[in-house]
């Protein structure tokens, strides 16, 4: 037994010097992987950190051609802490809302449908324009909004159209609202591109709120689960947010190219 102990005694300092020895090219033998109990206190923490880094590495690897490692956690393992699928759905809903906004409101091709969902603020609440008036296109350069069913909302509808950000200047004729369609000038295209950028920034802010809400929920379990588990879940949430933000950037790039030609 004493002989065995004397054989193991040199191992700790040998392990502590191993990284330096390798750099010097000495090629010292490595200790067995299952010997953490033999390490002195001042060596255990670096070794533990090394093993943890191998398992949870997320920092960008050095050198060209190496991408950032990703953390993937089974939803079943964290379902008592947070529903990751629901979090991802909330983030994707923000992306879909931006996509719909681009399609509906930011197009150089004008049709009656572009006015449908303009929100009109009345004394009875907020309503889409197509619920208050009948919208029709009389010519490529003119859209008519007939407010006969809700004449008291004509002024509010006119204001909503003017402030829609679509560069429209409606004219009121009794209960009819005439909406001349401006020619598609370079200035108009650039204005729409700016609106696309603003919409994207607003969507990214909504995305950050979803991420922050989810991370705050996870932090509530710090006293109940390990720090590593909390860290991995937060990383997964961040990866979802990064993916959604990247999708928004692609949508913006495509819309900007479409608008500016």
Coordinates of N, CA and C in Angstrom, one line a residue:
X1 N 0.8 -1.2 0.0 CA 0.0 0.0 0.0 C 0.9 1.3 0.0
X2 N 1.9 1.3 0.8 CA 2.8 2.4 0.9 C 3.5 2.6 -0.4
X3 N 3.9 1.5 -1.1 CA 4.5 1.6 -2.4 C 3.6 2.3 -3.4
X4 N 2.3 1.8 -3.3 CA 1.3 2.4 -4.3 C 1.2 3.9 -4.1
X5 N 1.1 4.3 -2.8 CA 0.9 5.7 -2.5 C 2.1 6.5 -3.0
X6 N 3.4 6.0 -2.8 CA 4.5 6.7 -3.3 C 4.5 6.8 -4.8
X7 N 3.9 5.8 -5.5 CA 3.9 5.9 -6.9 C 2.9 7.0 -7.4
X8 N 1.8 7.2 -6.6 CA 0.9 8.2 -7.0 C 1.3 9.6 -6.6
X9 N 2.1 9.7 -5.7 CA 2.5 11.0 -5.1 C 3.0 12.0 -6.1
X10 N 3.8 11.6 -7.1 CA 4.4 12.6 -8.0 C 3.3 13.1 -9.1
X11 N 2.2 12.4 -9.2 CA 1.3 12.8 -10.2 C 0.7 14.2 -10.2
X12 N 0.3 14.7 -9.0 CA -0.3 16.1 -9.0 C 0.6 17.2 -9.6
X13 N 1.9 17.3 -9.1 CA 2.7 18.4 -9.7 C 3.0 18.1 -11.2
X14 N 3.0 16.8 -11.6 CA 3.2 16.5 -13.0 C 2.1 17.0 -13.8
X15 N 0.9 16.8 -13.4 CA -0.3 17.3 -14.1 C -0.3 18.8 -14.2
X16 N 0.0 19.5 -13.0 CA 0.0 20.9 -13.0 C 1.0 21.5 -14.0
X17 N 2.1 20.8 -14.3 CA 3.1 21.3 -15.2 C 2.9 20.8 -16.6
X18 N 1.8 20.0 -16.9 CA 1.7 19.3 -18.1 C 1.6 20.3 -19.3
X19 N 0.7 21.3 -19.1 CA 0.5 22.2 -20.3 C 1.8 22.9 -20.6
X20 N 2.6 23.3 -19.6 CA 3.9 24.0 -19.9 C 4.8 23.0 -20.6
X21 N 4.8 21.8 -20.1 CA 5.7 20.8 -20.7 C 5.4 20.5 -22.2
X22 N 4.1 20.5 -22.5 CA 3.7 20.2 -23.9 C 4.2 21.4 -24.8
X23 N 4.1 22.6 -24.2 CA 4.5 23.8 -25.0 C 6.0 23.7 -25.3
X24 N 6.8 23.1 -24.3 CA 8.2 23.0 -24.5 C 8.6 21.8 -25.3
X25 N 7.6 21.0 -25.7 CA 7.9 19.8 -26.5 C 8.5 18.7 -25.8
X26 N 8.3 18.6 -24.4 CA 8.9 17.5 -23.6 C 8.1 16.2 -23.8
X27 N 6.8 16.3 -24.1 CA 6.0 15.1 -24.4 C 5.9 14.3 -23.1
X28 N 5.6 14.9 -22.0 CA 5.4 14.1 -20.7 C 4.1 13.3 -20.8
X29 N 4.1 12.2 -20.2 CA 2.9 11.3 -20.2 C 1.7 12.0 -19.5
X30 N 0.5 11.7 -19.9 CA -0.7 12.3 -19.3 C -1.3 11.4 -18.2
X31 N -1.9 12.0 -17.2 CA -2.5 11.2 -16.2 C -3.8 10.6 -16.6
X32 N -4.2 9.5 -16.1 CA -5.5 8.9 -16.4 C -6.6 9.9 -16.3
X33 N -7.7 9.9 -17.1 CA -8.8 10.8 -17.1 C -9.6 10.7 -15.8
X34 N -9.5 9.6 -15.2 CA -10.4 9.3 -14.0 C -9.7 9.5 -12.7
X35 N -8.7 10.5 -12.6 CA -8.0 10.8 -11.4 C -8.2 12.1 -10.8
X36 N -9.4 12.8 -11.0 CA -9.5 14.2 -10.4 C -9.3 14.2 -8.9
X37 N -9.6 13.1 -8.2 CA -9.4 13.1 -6.7 C -8.0 13.2 -6.3
X38 N -7.1 12.9 -7.2 CA -5.6 12.9 -6.9 C -5.1 14.3 -7.1
X39 N -5.8 15.2 -7.7 CA -5.3 16.5 -7.9 C -5.4 17.4 -6.7
X40 N -4.4 18.2 -6.4 CA -4.4 19.1 -5.3 C -5.5 20.2 -5.6
X41 N -5.9 21.0 -4.6 CA -6.9 22.0 -4.7 C -6.6 23.0 -5.8
X42 N -5.3 23.4 -5.8 CA -5.0 24.5 -6.8 C -5.0 24.0 -8.2
X43 N -5.1 22.7 -8.5 CA -5.2 22.2 -9.8 C -6.6 21.7 -10.2
X44 N -7.4 21.4 -9.2 CA -8.7 20.9 -9.6 C -9.6 21.9 -10.4
X45 N -9.6 23.1 -9.9 CA -10.4 24.1 -10.6 C -10.1 24.3 -12.1
X46 N -8.8 24.5 -12.4 CA -8.4 24.6 -13.8 C -8.9 23.4 -14.7
X47 N -8.7 22.2 -14.1 CA -9.0 21.0 -14.8 C -10.5 20.9 -15.0
X48 N -11.3 21.3 -13.9 CA -12.7 21.3 -14.0 C -13.2 22.3 -15.1
X49 N -12.6 23.5 -15.1 CA -13.0 24.5 -16.1 C -12.7 24.0 -17.5
X50 N -11.5 23.3 -17.6 CA -11.2 22.7 -19.0 C -12.2 21.7 -19.4
X51 N -12.6 20.8 -18.6 CA -13.7 19.8 -18.9 C -15.0 20.5 -19.2
X52 N -15.4 21.5 -18.4 CA -16.6 22.2 -18.6 C -16.6 23.0 -20.0
X53 N -15.4 23.6 -20.3 CA -15.3 24.3 -21.5 C -15.5 23.4 -22.7
X54 N -15.0 22.2 -22.6 CA -15.1 21.2 -23.7 C -16.6 20.9 -23.9
X55 N -17.4 20.8 -22.8 CA -18.8 20.4 -22.9 C -19.6 21.6 -23.4
X56 N -19.4 22.8 -22.9 CA -20.3 23.9 -23.1 C -19.7 25.0 -23.9
X57 N -18.6 24.7 -24.7 CA -17.9 25.8 -25.4 C -18.9 26.5 -26.4
X58 N -18.8 27.8 -26.3 CA -19.7 28.6 -27.2 C -18.9 29.8 -27.8
X59 N -17.7 30.0 -27.3 CA -16.9 31.1 -27.8 C -16.5 30.8 -29.2
X60 N -16.3 31.8 -30.0 CA -15.9 31.6 -31.4 C -14.5 31.0 -31.4
X61 N -14.4 29.9 -32.1 CA -13.2 29.2 -32.2 C -12.1 30.0 -32.9
X62 N -10.9 29.9 -32.5 CA -9.8 30.6 -33.2 C -9.5 30.0 -34.5
X63 N -9.1 30.9 -35.5 CA -8.7 30.4 -36.8 C -9.8 30.5 -37.8
X64 N -9.5 30.6 -39.0 CA -10.4 30.8 -40.1 C -11.2 29.5 -40.4
X65 N -12.4 29.6 -40.8 CA -13.2 28.5 -41.2 C -13.9 27.7 -40.0
X66 N -13.7 28.2 -38.8 CA -14.3 27.6 -37.6 C -15.5 28.4 -37.2
X67 N -16.7 27.9 -37.1 CA -17.8 28.6 -36.7 C -18.1 28.4 -35.2
X68 N -19.0 29.3 -34.7 CA -19.4 29.3 -33.3 C -20.2 28.0 -32.9
X69 N -19.8 27.3 -31.8 CA -20.5 26.1 -31.4 C -21.9 26.5 -30.9
X70 N -22.8 25.6 -31.1 CA -24.2 25.9 -30.7 C -24.6 24.9 -29.6
X71 N -25.5 25.5 -28.7 CA -26.0 24.7 -27.6 C -27.4 24.2 -28.0
X72 N -27.6 22.9 -27.9 CA -29.0 22.4 -28.2 C -29.4 21.6 -27.0
X73 N -30.6 22.0 -26.4 CA -31.1 21.4 -25.2 C -32.4 20.8 -25.5
X74 N -32.7 19.6 -25.0 CA -34.0 18.9 -25.2 C -35.0 19.7 -24.4
X75 N -36.1 20.0 -25.0 CA -37.2 20.8 -24.4 C -37.7 20.1 -23.2
X76 N -37.7 18.7 -23.3 CA -38.2 17.9 -22.2 C -37.4 18.1 -20.9
X77 N -36.1 18.3 -21.0 CA -35.2 18.5 -19.9 C -35.4 19.7 -19.1
X78 N -36.0 20.8 -19.7 CA -36.2 22.0 -19.1 C -37.6 22.5 -19.0
X79 N -38.6 21.6 -19.2 CA -40.0 22.0 -19.3 C -40.5 22.5 -18.0
X80 N -39.9 22.2 -16.9 CA -40.3 22.7 -15.6 C -39.8 24.1 -15.4
X81 N -38.9 24.5 -16.2 CA -38.3 25.9 -16.0 C -38.9 26.8 -17.1
X82 N -38.9 26.4 -18.3 CA -39.5 27.3 -19.4 C -39.9 26.4 -20.6
X83 N -40.9 26.8 -21.3 CA -41.3 26.1 -22.5 C -40.5 26.8 -23.7
X84 N -39.4 26.1 -24.1 CA -38.6 26.7 -25.2 C -39.3 26.7 -26.5
X85 N -40.2 25.8 -26.8 CA -41.0 25.8 -28.0 C -41.9 27.0 -28.1
X86 N -42.5 27.3 -27.0 CA -43.4 28.5 -26.9 C -42.6 29.8 -27.1
X87 N -41.4 29.8 -26.5 CA -40.5 31.0 -26.7 C -40.1 31.1 -28.2
X88 N -39.8 30.0 -28.8 CA -39.4 30.1 -30.2 C -40.6 30.5 -31.1
X89 N -41.8 30.1 -30.7 CA -43.0 30.4 -31.5 C -43.3 31.9 -31.3
X90 N -43.1 32.5 -30.1 CA -43.3 33.9 -29.9 C -42.3 34.7 -30.7
X91 N -41.1 34.3 -30.8 CA -40.1 35.0 -31.6 C -40.4 34.9 -33.1
X92 N -40.8 33.7 -33.6 CA -41.2 33.6 -35.0 C -42.5 34.4 -35.3
X93 N -43.3 34.6 -34.4 CA -44.5 35.4 -34.6 C -44.1 36.9 -34.9
X94 N -43.1 37.3 -34.2 CA -42.6 38.7 -34.5 C -42.0 38.8 -35.9
X95 N -41.3 37.7 -36.3 CA -40.8 37.7 -37.7 C -41.9 37.7 -38.7
X96 N -42.9 36.9 -38.5 CA -44.1 36.8 -39.4 C -44.8 38.1 -39.5
X97 N -44.9 38.8 -38.4 CA -45.6 40.1 -38.3 C -44.8 41.1 -39.2
X98 N -43.5 41.1 -39.1 CA -42.7 42.0 -40.0 C -42.9 41.6 -41.5
X99 N -42.9 40.3 -41.7 CA -43.1 39.9 -43.1 C -44.4 40.4 -43.7
X100 N -45.5 40.3 -42.9 CA -46.8 40.7 -43.3 C -46.8 42.2 -43.5
X101 N -46.1 43.0 -42.6 CA -46.1 44.4 -42.7 C -45.4 44.8 -44.0
X102 N -44.3 44.1 -44.4 CA -43.6 44.4 -45.6 C -44.5 44.2 -46.8
X103 N -45.2 43.1 -46.8 CA -46.1 42.7 -47.9 C -47.3 43.6 -48.1
X104 N -47.9 44.0 -46.9 CA -49.1 44.8 -46.9 C -48.9 46.3 -47.2
X105 N -47.9 46.8 -46.5 CA -47.7 48.3 -46.5 C -46.6 48.9 -47.3
X106 N -45.6 48.0 -47.6 CA -44.4 48.6 -48.3 C -44.2 48.0 -49.6
X107 N -45.0 48.5 -50.6 CA -44.9 47.9 -51.9 C -45.0 49.1 -52.9
X108 N -44.3 49.0 -54.0 CA -44.4 50.0 -55.0 C -45.6 49.8 -55.9
X109 N -46.2 48.6 -55.8 CA -47.4 48.2 -56.6 C -48.6 48.6 -55.7
X110 N -49.4 49.5 -56.1 CA -50.5 50.0 -55.3 C -51.8 49.3 -55.7
X111 N -52.6 48.8 -54.7 CA -53.9 48.2 -54.9 C -54.8 48.5 -53.8
X112 N -56.1 48.4 -53.9 CA -57.0 48.7 -52.8 C -56.6 48.0 -51.5
X113 N -56.0 46.8 -51.6 CA -55.7 46.1 -50.4 C -54.7 46.7 -49.5
X114 N -53.9 47.7 -50.0 CA -52.9 48.3 -49.2 C -53.5 49.2 -48.1
X115 N -54.7 49.6 -48.4 CA -55.4 50.5 -47.4 C -56.2 49.7 -46.4
X116 N -56.5 48.4 -46.6 CA -57.4 47.6 -45.8 C -57.2 47.7 -44.3
X117 N -55.9 47.6 -43.9 CA -55.6 47.4 -42.5 C -55.0 48.7 -41.9
X118 N -55.2 49.8 -42.6 CA -54.9 51.1 -41.9 C -55.8 51.3 -40.7
X119 N -55.3 51.5 -39.5 CA -56.1 51.6 -38.3 C -56.6 53.0 -38.1
X120 N -57.9 53.1 -38.0 CA -58.6 54.3 -37.8 C -59.1 54.4 -36.4
X121 N -58.7 55.6 -35.7 CA -59.1 55.8 -34.3 C -60.3 56.6 -34.3
X122 N -61.4 56.0 -33.8 CA -62.7 56.7 -33.6 C -63.1 56.8 -32.2
X123 N -64.2 57.5 -31.9 CA -64.6 57.6 -30.5 C -65.1 56.3 -29.9
X124 N -65.4 55.3 -30.8 CA -65.8 54.0 -30.3 C -64.7 53.0 -30.3
X125 N -63.5 53.4 -30.6 CA -62.3 52.5 -30.6 C -61.5 52.5 -31.9
X126 N -60.7 51.5 -32.0 CA -59.8 51.4 -33.2 C -60.3 50.4 -34.2
X127 N -60.4 50.7 -35.5 CA -60.9 49.8 -36.5 C -60.1 49.8 -37.7
X128 N -59.9 48.7 -38.4 CA -59.3 48.7 -39.7 C -60.2 49.5 -40.7
X129 N -59.5 50.2 -41.6 CA -60.3 51.0 -42.6 C -61.3 50.3 -43.3
X130 N -61.0 49.0 -43.7 CA -61.9 48.2 -44.5 C -63.2 47.8 -43.8
X131 N -63.2 48.0 -42.4 CA -64.4 47.7 -41.7 C -65.3 49.0 -41.6
X132 N -64.8 50.1 -42.0 CA -65.6 51.4 -41.9 C -66.0 51.9 -43.3
X133 N -65.2 51.6 -44.3 CA -65.5 52.1 -45.6 C -65.3 51.0 -46.7
X134 N -66.0 51.3 -47.8 CA -65.8 50.4 -49.0 C -64.7 50.9 -49.8
X135 N -63.6 50.1 -50.0 CA -62.5 50.6 -50.8 C -62.4 50.0 -52.2
X136 N -62.2 50.9 -53.2 CA -62.2 50.4 -54.6 C -61.2 51.2 -55.3
X137 N -60.7 50.7 -56.4 CA -59.7 51.4 -57.2 C -60.3 51.8 -58.5
X138 N -60.4 53.1 -58.7 CA -61.1 53.6 -60.0 C -60.1 53.6 -61.1
X139 N -58.9 53.8 -60.9 CA -57.8 53.8 -61.9 C -56.5 53.5 -61.3
X140 N -55.5 53.2 -62.0 CA -54.2 53.0 -61.4 C -53.7 54.1 -60.6
X141 N -54.2 55.3 -60.8 CA -53.8 56.5 -60.1 C -54.8 57.0 -59.0
X142 N -55.9 56.2 -58.8 CA -56.9 56.7 -57.8 C -57.6 55.6 -57.1
X143 N -57.7 55.7 -55.8 CA -58.4 54.8 -54.9 C -59.5 55.6 -54.2
X144 N -60.7 55.0 -54.2 CA -61.9 55.6 -53.5 C -62.3 54.9 -52.3
X145 N -62.5 55.6 -51.2 CA -63.0 55.0 -50.0 C -64.4 55.6 -49.7
X146 N -65.4 54.8 -49.8 CA -66.8 55.2 -49.6 C -67.1 55.0 -48.1
X147 N -67.4 56.1 -47.4 CA -67.7 56.1 -46.0 C -69.1 56.3 -45.7
X148 N -70.0 55.9 -46.6 CA -71.4 56.1 -46.4 C -72.0 55.4 -45.2
X149 N -71.5 54.2 -44.9 CA -72.0 53.5 -43.7 C -71.6 54.1 -42.4
X150 N -70.4 54.8 -42.4 CA -70.0 55.4 -41.1 C -69.5 56.8 -41.4
X151 N -70.4 57.7 -41.8 CA -70.0 59.0 -42.3 C -69.3 59.8 -41.1
X152 N -69.7 59.5 -39.9 CA -69.1 60.3 -38.8 C -67.6 59.9 -38.6
X153 N -67.1 58.9 -39.3 CA -65.7 58.5 -39.1 C -64.9 59.0 -40.4
X154 N -65.5 59.8 -41.2 CA -64.8 60.2 -42.4 C -63.5 61.0 -42.1
X155 N -63.6 61.9 -41.2 CA -62.4 62.7 -40.9 C -61.3 61.9 -40.2
X156 N -61.7 60.9 -39.4 CA -60.7 60.1 -38.7 C -60.0 59.2 -39.8
X157 N -60.8 58.7 -40.7 CA -60.3 57.8 -41.8 C -59.3 58.6 -42.6
X158 N -59.7 59.8 -43.0 CA -58.8 60.6 -43.8 C -57.5 60.9 -43.1
X159 N -57.5 61.2 -41.8 CA -56.3 61.4 -41.0 C -55.4 60.1 -41.0
X160 N -56.1 59.0 -40.8 CA -55.3 57.7 -40.7 C -54.6 57.4 -42.0
X161 N -55.3 57.7 -43.1 CA -54.7 57.5 -44.5 C -53.5 58.4 -44.6
X162 N -53.6 59.7 -44.3 CA -52.6 60.6 -44.4 C -51.4 60.3 -43.6
X163 N -51.6 59.8 -42.4 CA -50.5 59.5 -41.4 C -50.0 58.0 -41.5
X164 N -50.4 57.3 -42.5 CA -50.1 55.9 -42.7 C -48.6 55.6 -43.0
X165 N -47.9 56.7 -43.5 CA -46.5 56.5 -43.8 C -46.4 56.1 -45.3
X166 N -47.5 56.0 -46.1 CA -47.4 55.6 -47.4 C -47.4 56.7 -48.4
X167 N -47.1 57.9 -48.0 CA -46.9 59.1 -48.8 C -48.2 59.4 -49.6
X168 N -49.4 59.2 -48.9 CA -50.7 59.5 -49.5 C -51.3 60.8 -49.0
X169 N -52.0 61.5 -49.9 CA -52.6 62.7 -49.6 C -54.1 62.7 -50.0
X170 N -54.9 62.1 -49.1 CA -56.4 61.9 -49.4 C -57.1 63.3 -49.5
X171 N -58.2 63.2 -50.3 CA -59.0 64.4 -50.5 C -60.5 64.0 -50.1
X172 N -61.2 64.8 -49.4 CA -62.5 64.5 -48.9 C -63.6 65.1 -49.9
X173 N -64.6 64.3 -50.3 CA -65.7 64.8 -51.1 C -66.9 64.2 -50.5
X174 N -67.5 64.9 -49.5 CA -68.7 64.4 -48.8 C -68.3 63.2 -48.0
X175 N -68.9 62.0 -48.3 CA -68.6 60.8 -47.6 C -67.6 60.0 -48.4
X176 N -67.1 60.5 -49.5 CA -66.1 59.8 -50.3 C -64.7 60.4 -50.0
X177 N -63.7 59.5 -49.9 CA -62.3 59.9 -49.7 C -61.6 59.5 -51.0
X178 N -61.1 60.5 -51.7 CA -60.3 60.2 -52.9 C -58.8 60.1 -52.5
X179 N -58.2 59.0 -52.9 CA -56.8 58.8 -52.6 C -55.9 58.7 -53.8
X180 N -55.4 59.9 -54.3 CA -54.5 59.8 -55.5 C -53.3 59.0 -55.2
X181 N -52.9 58.2 -56.1 CA -51.7 57.3 -56.0 C -50.5 58.1 -56.6
X182 N -49.5 58.4 -55.8 CA -48.3 59.1 -56.4 C -47.5 58.2 -57.3
X183 N -46.9 58.9 -58.3 CA -46.1 58.2 -59.2 C -44.9 57.6 -58.4
X184 N -44.4 56.4 -58.9 CA -43.3 55.7 -58.2 C -42.0 56.4 -58.6
X185 N -41.7 57.4 -57.8 CA -40.4 58.1 -58.0 C -39.3 57.5 -57.2
X186 N -38.1 57.9 -57.5 CA -36.9 57.4 -56.7 C -37.1 57.9 -55.3
X187 N -37.6 59.1 -55.1 CA -37.8 59.6 -53.7 C -38.8 58.7 -52.9
X188 N -39.9 58.4 -53.6 CA -40.9 57.5 -53.0 C -40.3 56.2 -52.6
X189 N -39.5 55.6 -53.5 CA -38.9 54.3 -53.2 C -38.0 54.4 -52.0
X190 N -37.2 55.5 -52.0 CA -36.3 55.6 -50.8 C -37.0 55.8 -49.5
X191 N -38.2 56.5 -49.6 CA -39.0 56.7 -48.4 C -39.5 55.4 -47.9
X192 N -40.0 54.5 -48.8 CA -40.5 53.2 -48.4 C -39.3 52.3 -47.8
X193 N -38.1 52.5 -48.4 CA -37.0 51.7 -47.9 C -36.7 52.2 -46.4
X194 N -36.8 53.5 -46.1 CA -36.6 54.0 -44.8 C -37.6 53.4 -43.8
X195 N -38.9 53.3 -44.3 CA -40.0 52.8 -43.5 C -39.7 51.3 -43.2
X196 N -39.1 50.6 -44.2 CA -38.8 49.2 -44.0 C -37.8 49.0 -42.9
X197 N -36.8 49.9 -42.9 CA -35.7 49.9 -41.9 C -36.3 50.2 -40.5
X198 N -37.2 51.1 -40.4 CA -37.9 51.5 -39.1 C -38.7 50.3 -38.6
X199 N -39.5 49.7 -39.5 CA -40.3 48.6 -39.1 C -39.4 47.4 -38.6
X200 N -38.3 47.2 -39.2 CA -37.4 46.1 -38.8 C -36.8 46.4 -37.4
X201 N -36.5 47.7 -37.2 CA -35.9 48.0 -35.8 C -37.0 47.9 -34.8
X202 N -38.2 48.2 -35.1 CA -39.3 48.0 -34.1 C -39.5 46.5 -33.8
X203 N -39.4 45.7 -34.9 CA -39.6 44.3 -34.7 C -38.5 43.7 -33.9
X204 N -37.3 44.2 -34.1 CA -36.1 43.7 -33.3 C -36.3 44.1 -31.8
X205 N -36.9 45.2 -31.6 CA -37.1 45.6 -30.2 C -38.2 44.7 -29.6
X206 N -39.2 44.3 -30.3 CA -40.2 43.4 -29.8 C -39.5 42.0 -29.6
X207 N -38.6 41.6 -30.4 CA -37.9 40.4 -30.3 C -37.1 40.4 -29.0
X208 N -36.4 41.5 -28.7 CA -35.6 41.6 -27.5 C -36.5 41.5 -26.2
X209 N -37.7 42.0 -26.3 CA -38.6 41.9 -25.2 C -39.0 40.5 -24.9
X210 N -39.2 39.7 -26.0 CA -39.5 38.3 -25.8 C -38.3 37.6 -25.2
X211 N -37.1 37.9 -25.7 CA -35.9 37.2 -25.1 C -35.7 37.6 -23.6
X212 N -35.8 38.9 -23.3 CA -35.6 39.3 -21.9 C -36.7 38.7 -21.0
X213 N -37.9 38.6 -21.4 CA -39.0 38.0 -20.6 C -38.6 36.5 -20.3
X214 N -38.1 35.8 -21.4 CA -37.8 34.4 -21.2 C -36.6 34.2 -20.3
X215 N -35.6 35.0 -20.5 CA -34.4 34.9 -19.6 C -34.7 35.2 -18.2
X216 N -35.5 36.2 -18.0 CA -35.9 36.6 -16.6 C -36.7 35.5 -15.9
X217 N -37.5 34.8 -16.7 CA -38.2 33.6 -16.2 C -37.2 32.5 -15.8
X218 N -36.2 32.3 -16.6 CA -35.2 31.2 -16.3 C -34.4 31.6 -15.0
X219 N -34.1 32.9 -14.8 CA -33.3 33.3 -13.7 C -34.0 33.0 -12.4
X220 N -35.3 32.9 -12.4 CA -36.1 32.7 -11.1 C -35.7 31.3 -10.6
X221 N -35.2 30.4 -11.4 CA -34.9 29.0 -11.0 C -33.4 28.9 -10.6
X222 N -32.7 30.0 -10.4 CA -31.3 29.9 -10.1 C -31.0 29.1 -8.8
X223 N -31.9 29.2 -7.8 CA -31.7 28.5 -6.5 C -32.1 27.1 -6.6
X224 N -32.7 26.6 -7.7 CA -33.3 25.3 -7.8 C -32.5 24.4 -8.7
X225 N -31.8 24.9 -9.7 CA -31.0 24.1 -10.6 C -29.6 24.6 -10.7
X226 N -28.8 23.8 -11.3 CA -27.3 24.2 -11.4 C -27.1 25.4 -12.2
X227 N -26.0 26.1 -12.0 CA -25.6 27.3 -12.7 C -25.4 26.9 -14.2
X228 N -24.8 25.7 -14.4 CA -24.6 25.3 -15.8 C -25.9 25.1 -16.6
X229 N -26.9 24.6 -15.9 CA -28.2 24.4 -16.6 C -28.8 25.8 -17.0
X230 N -28.8 26.7 -16.0 CA -29.3 28.1 -16.3 C -28.5 28.7 -17.5
X231 N -27.2 28.5 -17.5 CA -26.4 29.1 -18.5 C -26.8 28.5 -19.9
X232 N -26.9 27.2 -19.9 CA -27.3 26.6 -21.2 C -28.6 27.0 -21.7
X233 N -29.6 27.1 -20.8 CA -30.9 27.5 -21.3 C -30.9 29.0 -21.8
X234 N -30.2 29.8 -21.1 CA -30.1 31.2 -21.5 C -29.4 31.3 -22.9
X235 N -28.4 30.4 -23.1 CA -27.7 30.4 -24.4 C -28.6 29.9 -25.5
X236 N -29.5 28.9 -25.2 CA -30.4 28.5 -26.2 C -31.4 29.6 -26.6
X237 N -31.9 30.3 -25.6 CA -32.8 31.4 -25.9 C -32.1 32.5 -26.7
X238 N -30.8 32.8 -26.4 CA -30.1 33.8 -27.2 C -29.9 33.3 -28.6
X239 N -29.6 32.0 -28.8 CA -29.5 31.5 -30.2 C -30.8 31.6 -31.0
X240 N -31.9 31.4 -30.3 CA -33.2 31.5 -31.0 C -33.4 33.0 -31.4
X241 N -33.1 33.9 -30.5 CA -33.2 35.4 -30.8 C -32.3 35.8 -32.0
X242 N -31.0 35.3 -31.9 CA -30.1 35.6 -33.0 C -30.6 35.1 -34.3
X243 N -31.1 33.9 -34.3 CA -31.7 33.3 -35.6 C -32.8 34.1 -36.1
X244 N -33.7 34.5 -35.2 CA -34.9 35.4 -35.7 C -34.4 36.7 -36.2
X245 N -33.4 37.3 -35.5 CA -32.9 38.6 -35.9 C -32.2 38.5 -37.3
X246 N -31.5 37.4 -37.5 CA -30.8 37.2 -38.8 C -31.9 37.0 -39.9
X247 N -33.0 36.4 -39.6 CA -34.1 36.3 -40.6 C -34.7 37.6 -40.9
X248 N -34.8 38.5 -39.9 CA -35.3 39.8 -40.2 C -34.4 40.6 -41.1
X249 N -33.1 40.5 -40.8 CA -32.1 41.2 -41.7 C -32.2 40.7 -43.1
X250 N -32.4 39.4 -43.3 CA -32.6 38.9 -44.7 C -33.9 39.5 -45.4
X251 N -35.0 39.6 -44.6 CA -36.2 40.2 -45.1 C -36.0 41.6 -45.5
X252 N -35.3 42.3 -44.6 CA -35.0 43.8 -44.9 C -34.2 43.9 -46.1
X253 N -33.1 43.1 -46.3 CA -32.3 43.2 -47.4 C -33.0 42.9 -48.7
X254 N -33.9 41.9 -48.7 CA -34.7 41.6 -49.9 C -35.7 42.7 -50.2
X255 N -36.4 43.2 -49.2 CA -37.3 44.3 -49.4 C -36.7 45.6 -49.9
X256 N -35.5 45.9 -49.3 CA -34.8 47.1 -49.8 C -34.4 46.9 -51.2
X257 N -33.9 45.8 -51.6 CA -33.5 45.5 -53.0 C -34.7 45.6 -53.9
X258 N -35.9 45.1 -53.5 CA -37.1 45.2 -54.3 C -37.6 46.7 -54.4
X259 N -37.4 47.5 -53.4 CA -37.9 48.9 -53.4 C -37.0 49.8 -54.2
X260 N -35.7 49.6 -54.1 CA -34.8 50.5 -54.7 C -34.3 50.0 -56.1
X261 N -34.6 48.7 -56.4 CA -34.4 48.2 -57.7 C -32.9 47.9 -58.0

